[in-house]
Short mmCIF file of C-alpha atoms in Angstrom, two decimals:
data_model
loop_
_atom_site.label_atom_id
_atom_site.label_comp_id
_atom_site.label_asym_id
_atom_site.label_seq_id
_atom_site.Cartn_x
_atom_site.Cartn_y
_atom_site.Cartn_z
CA MET A 213 6.55 -27.27 3.64
CA ASP A 214 3.65 -28.33 5.86
CA ASP A 215 3.50 -25.38 8.20
CA PRO A 216 5.09 -22.29 6.75
CA LYS A 217 5.97 -19.41 9.12
CA VAL A 218 3.77 -16.55 7.90
CA VAL A 219 3.88 -12.89 8.93
CA VAL A 220 1.44 -10.29 7.72
CA LEU A 221 1.96 -6.53 8.11
CA LEU A 222 -1.14 -4.47 8.85
CA SER A 223 -1.46 -0.71 8.64
CA ALA A 224 -4.24 1.60 9.71
CA GLY A 225 -6.66 2.73 7.06
CA ILE A 226 -8.78 5.81 6.72
CA HIS A 227 -12.09 5.93 4.74
CA PRO A 228 -11.69 8.41 1.93
CA VAL A 229 -15.15 9.95 2.41
CA SER A 230 -15.96 9.78 6.15
CA GLY A 231 -12.38 9.92 7.40
CA ARG A 232 -13.16 7.12 9.86
CA ALA A 233 -10.64 4.54 10.85
CA ARG A 234 -10.86 1.23 9.00
CA MET A 235 -8.78 -1.67 7.69
CA ALA A 236 -6.45 -0.72 4.78
CA PRO A 237 -8.01 -2.62 1.83
CA GLY A 238 -4.71 -3.88 0.49
CA ASP A 239 -3.58 -5.19 3.87
CA ALA A 240 -6.98 -6.85 4.41
CA ARG A 241 -6.37 -8.82 1.21
CA ALA A 242 -2.92 -9.76 2.42
CA LEU A 243 -4.46 -10.98 5.72
CA GLU A 244 -7.01 -13.03 3.78
CA MET A 245 -4.09 -14.71 1.89
CA ALA A 246 -2.21 -15.27 5.21
CA LEU A 247 -5.24 -16.93 6.81
CA ARG A 248 -5.59 -19.27 3.88
CA LEU A 249 -1.92 -20.33 4.37
CA SER A 250 -1.83 -20.52 8.12
CA PRO A 251 -4.54 -20.78 10.82
CA ASP A 252 -2.53 -18.52 13.13
CA PRO A 253 -0.20 -16.09 11.20
CA THR A 254 1.81 -13.50 13.06
CA ALA A 255 0.40 -10.05 12.53
CA LEU A 256 2.48 -6.89 13.04
CA HIS A 257 1.42 -3.22 13.21
CA VAL A 258 3.41 -0.14 14.01
CA GLY A 259 1.13 2.60 15.39
CA ASP A 260 -1.60 3.30 17.94
CA ALA A 261 -3.18 0.30 19.62
CA SER A 262 -6.31 2.34 20.30
CA ASN A 263 -7.12 2.66 16.57
CA ILE A 264 -10.50 0.97 16.19
CA GLY A 265 -9.66 -0.12 12.62
CA LEU A 266 -7.26 -2.82 14.07
CA ARG A 267 -10.33 -4.54 15.63
CA ASP A 268 -11.60 -5.23 12.11
CA TYR A 269 -8.49 -7.20 11.35
CA LEU A 270 -9.06 -9.26 14.54
CA GLY A 271 -12.66 -9.83 13.37
CA MET A 272 -11.34 -11.65 10.29
CA GLY A 273 -9.96 -14.32 12.56
CA LEU A 274 -6.70 -13.20 14.02
CA ALA A 275 -6.16 -14.00 17.74
CA THR A 276 -3.50 -11.42 18.31
CA ILE A 277 -1.88 -8.33 16.61
CA GLU A 278 1.50 -7.30 17.82
CA VAL A 279 1.65 -3.49 18.06
CA LEU A 280 5.26 -2.38 17.85
CA GLY A 281 6.05 1.01 19.35
CA SER A 282 3.91 4.08 18.84
CA TRP A 283 4.07 5.74 15.44
CA THR A 284 3.64 9.50 15.02
CA ASP A 285 3.73 11.71 11.95
CA GLY A 286 7.34 11.91 10.76
CA ASP A 287 8.39 8.51 12.02
CA ASP A 288 9.92 5.74 9.92
CA VAL A 289 8.35 2.26 10.47
CA VAL A 290 11.00 0.35 8.43
CA PRO A 291 13.77 -0.01 11.07
CA THR A 292 11.17 -1.23 13.64
CA LEU A 293 9.74 -3.81 11.31
CA LEU A 294 13.20 -4.95 10.17
CA GLY A 295 14.20 -5.64 13.75
CA ARG A 296 11.09 -7.69 14.54
CA LEU A 297 11.23 -9.60 11.20
CA ALA A 298 14.87 -10.48 11.82
CA GLU A 299 13.83 -12.01 15.18
CA LEU A 300 10.85 -13.91 13.70
CA ASN A 301 12.77 -15.17 10.65
CA PRO A 302 9.49 -15.96 8.68
CA ASP A 303 9.24 -17.97 5.50
CA LEU A 304 6.79 -15.53 3.97
CA VAL A 305 5.81 -11.90 4.73
CA LEU A 306 2.58 -10.63 3.29
CA THR A 307 1.67 -6.96 2.72
CA GLY A 308 -0.65 -4.77 0.80
CA MET A 309 0.63 -2.71 -2.17
CA ALA A 310 0.60 0.50 -0.27
CA ALA A 311 -0.72 1.98 2.93
CA ASP A 312 -4.18 3.62 3.04
CA ALA A 313 -2.94 6.82 4.75
CA GLY A 314 0.18 8.80 5.37
CA GLU A 315 2.82 8.78 2.61
CA ALA A 316 1.32 5.62 1.02
CA SER A 317 4.30 5.42 -1.28
CA GLY A 318 4.28 1.59 -1.46
CA MET A 319 7.99 1.57 -0.71
CA VAL A 320 7.89 -0.30 2.64
CA PRO A 321 7.87 -3.84 1.19
CA TYR A 322 10.77 -2.95 -1.08
CA LEU A 323 12.80 -1.37 1.70
CA LEU A 324 12.15 -4.42 3.98
CA ALA A 325 13.16 -6.85 1.28
CA HIS A 326 16.38 -4.89 0.69
CA GLY A 327 17.12 -4.69 4.45
CA LEU A 328 16.55 -8.38 4.91
CA GLY A 329 18.31 -9.44 1.69
CA ILE A 330 15.28 -11.36 0.39
CA ARG A 331 13.05 -11.24 -2.70
CA HIS A 332 9.95 -9.11 -3.01
CA ILE A 333 7.12 -9.94 -5.54
CA SER A 334 4.30 -7.40 -6.04
CA SER A 335 0.74 -7.56 -7.46
CA ILE A 336 0.05 -11.17 -6.36
CA ALA A 337 -3.45 -12.49 -6.98
CA SER A 338 -3.03 -15.84 -5.17
CA ILE A 339 -0.57 -18.13 -3.52
CA ASP A 340 -1.27 -21.60 -4.88
CA ALA A 341 1.24 -23.73 -2.93
CA ILE A 342 4.28 -23.66 -0.69
CA ASP A 343 6.63 -26.56 -1.06
CA ALA A 344 10.27 -27.56 -1.30
CA GLY A 345 11.40 -24.09 -0.13
CA GLU A 346 9.46 -22.07 -2.69
CA ALA A 347 6.04 -20.46 -3.12
CA ILE A 348 4.00 -20.90 -6.25
CA VAL A 349 2.23 -17.56 -6.82
CA VAL A 350 0.16 -15.92 -9.56
CA GLN A 351 0.96 -12.36 -10.41
CA ALA A 352 -1.86 -10.45 -12.07
CA TYR A 353 -2.46 -6.92 -13.45
CA ARG A 354 -5.75 -5.64 -14.69
CA GLY A 355 -5.94 -6.08 -18.45
CA ALA A 356 -2.81 -8.26 -18.65
CA THR A 357 -2.05 -12.00 -18.79
CA ARG A 358 -1.58 -13.72 -15.41
CA ARG A 359 1.85 -15.13 -14.69
CA ARG A 360 2.52 -18.23 -12.49
CA LEU A 361 5.86 -17.79 -10.62
CA ALA A 362 8.00 -20.02 -8.42
CA VAL A 363 9.46 -17.76 -5.74
CA PRO A 364 12.31 -19.03 -3.46
CA LEU A 365 11.67 -18.54 0.29
CA PRO A 366 12.04 -16.41 2.35
CA ALA A 367 10.23 -13.72 0.46
CA ILE A 368 7.96 -10.72 0.81
CA VAL A 369 4.72 -10.86 -1.22
CA SER A 370 2.38 -7.86 -1.84
CA ALA A 371 -1.24 -8.71 -2.42
CA GLY A 372 -2.58 -6.88 -5.51
CA GLU A 373 -6.04 -5.51 -6.31
CA LEU A 374 -7.01 -8.93 -7.92
CA ALA A 375 -6.28 -10.89 -4.70
CA PRO A 376 -9.22 -12.49 -2.95
CA ALA A 377 -11.44 -10.12 -1.15
CA PRO A 378 -11.26 -10.25 2.70
CA ARG A 379 -13.70 -12.46 4.51
CA ALA A 380 -16.57 -11.10 6.53
CA ARG A 381 -15.70 -9.83 9.97
CA ALA A 382 -17.16 -11.35 13.12
CA PHE A 383 -17.98 -8.81 15.92
CA ALA A 384 -17.41 -11.31 18.64
CA ARG A 385 -13.94 -12.20 17.30
CA SER A 386 -13.03 -8.52 17.01
CA ARG A 387 -13.81 -8.11 20.77
CA ARG A 388 -12.07 -11.27 21.85
CA GLY A 389 -8.84 -10.64 19.93
CA THR A 390 -5.82 -9.17 21.66
CA LEU A 391 -3.69 -6.14 20.72
CA LEU A 392 -0.33 -7.05 22.26
CA VAL A 393 1.58 -3.72 22.70
CA THR A 394 5.34 -4.13 22.71
CA ALA A 395 7.55 -1.32 23.94
CA GLY A 396 9.70 -0.24 20.97
CA THR A 397 11.37 2.67 19.45
CA VAL A 398 10.27 4.09 16.08
CA ALA A 399 12.97 5.92 14.28
CA LYS A 400 12.52 9.44 12.90
CA ASP A 401 12.31 9.77 9.11
CA HIS A 402 14.96 12.42 8.61
CA GLU A 403 14.55 12.49 4.85
CA ALA A 404 10.80 13.15 5.10
CA ALA A 405 11.48 15.93 7.58
CA THR A 406 13.09 17.87 4.79
CA TRP A 407 10.08 17.72 2.46
CA THR A 408 7.76 20.62 1.88
CA ARG A 409 4.16 19.56 2.06
CA VAL A 410 1.39 21.54 0.24
CA PRO A 411 -2.29 20.81 -0.36
CA ALA A 412 -2.85 18.77 -3.52
CA ARG A 413 -4.25 20.78 -6.42
CA ARG A 414 -7.18 19.52 -8.37
CA ARG A 415 -6.18 17.23 -11.27
CA PRO A 416 -6.87 18.73 -14.69
CA LYS A 417 -9.51 17.11 -16.86
CA LYS A 418 -8.14 14.79 -19.50
CA ILE A 419 -8.36 16.20 -23.00
CA THR A 420 -9.31 13.57 -25.55
CA ALA A 421 -8.78 13.59 -29.26
CA GLY A 422 -11.45 15.54 -31.10
CA GLN A 423 -12.76 17.22 -27.87
CA ALA A 424 -13.98 20.75 -28.48
CA ALA A 425 -13.95 23.50 -25.92
CA GLY A 426 -16.66 26.18 -25.87
CA ASP A 427 -14.21 28.95 -26.64
CA SER A 428 -11.93 26.96 -28.89
CA VAL A 429 -10.44 28.66 -31.97
CA PRO A 430 -8.68 26.74 -34.73
CA LEU A 431 -4.97 27.43 -34.84
CA VAL A 432 -4.88 28.24 -38.54
CA GLY A 433 -2.63 30.77 -40.27
CA LEU A 434 -0.47 31.45 -37.25
CA THR A 435 3.28 31.63 -36.97
CA PRO A 436 5.05 28.98 -34.90
CA ASP A 437 5.55 31.49 -32.07
CA GLU A 438 1.94 32.66 -32.14
CA ALA A 439 0.67 29.06 -32.09
CA ALA A 440 3.00 28.20 -29.18
CA HIS A 441 1.77 31.17 -27.11
CA ARG A 442 -1.80 30.18 -27.82
CA ILE A 443 -1.24 26.59 -26.76
CA LEU A 444 0.68 27.72 -23.59
CA GLY A 445 -2.20 29.93 -22.66
CA PHE A 446 -4.72 27.09 -23.08
CA LEU A 447 -2.67 24.76 -20.90
CA LYS A 448 -2.45 27.41 -18.14
CA ASP A 449 -6.11 28.15 -18.35
CA LYS A 450 -6.97 24.45 -17.90
CA ASN A 451 -4.48 24.17 -14.95
CA ILE A 452 -2.47 21.57 -16.83
CA ILE A 453 0.72 23.61 -16.20
CA GLN A 454 1.40 26.44 -13.83
CA GLU A 455 3.67 29.40 -13.82
CA ARG A 456 7.04 28.78 -12.11
CA GLY A 457 6.73 29.63 -8.43
CA GLN A 458 2.93 29.06 -8.16
#
């Protein structure tokens, strides 16, 4: 396949320290893969065209990003993306592993693949070739052996953390590029509307074997019930478990 039809899905990122808008790191890696496969891949984003982070994607070499509809908190991007992807009928759709903000569940590529009836392959480090209706990809996880896979097309591929880092951004390109806003309807996520959202609590410190606490007392000579109460009290004190209702 000399000129595969490549689509890349781009989400808006948020820097974890400053809170400033930026490229989502996983999607930037997916865009790097897309640019290596095609000089002019189709880029799709559901959200706010005024987000300055989108200009960083343009600075990597994109001429245009299609902005589909206007996303707000509580909306579901999947139906909007499904409709546009069905129109484009691409050979390959590239995504990151998860968004950089919002729910960031990582489920969007799976839901899209299910809706389109095509395959989804995650944690891809490289796409070595596209030929004879299939893509040759390398799947890689940190600390594990890499696997070379032949994936029949069309397919959705998620770039993993070992995928190539995104290229440097050019300021002039980021200003020249176009954000093409398409009027569209973003569906409400009715399931998410039923969720209860609370601030995340601090994660407990990991207890390693042989670790001693300053006020630790050996559990020696206790009955099973006494030992269980002491252990329960320790876990509550370290915020590893909480009382029901807290």
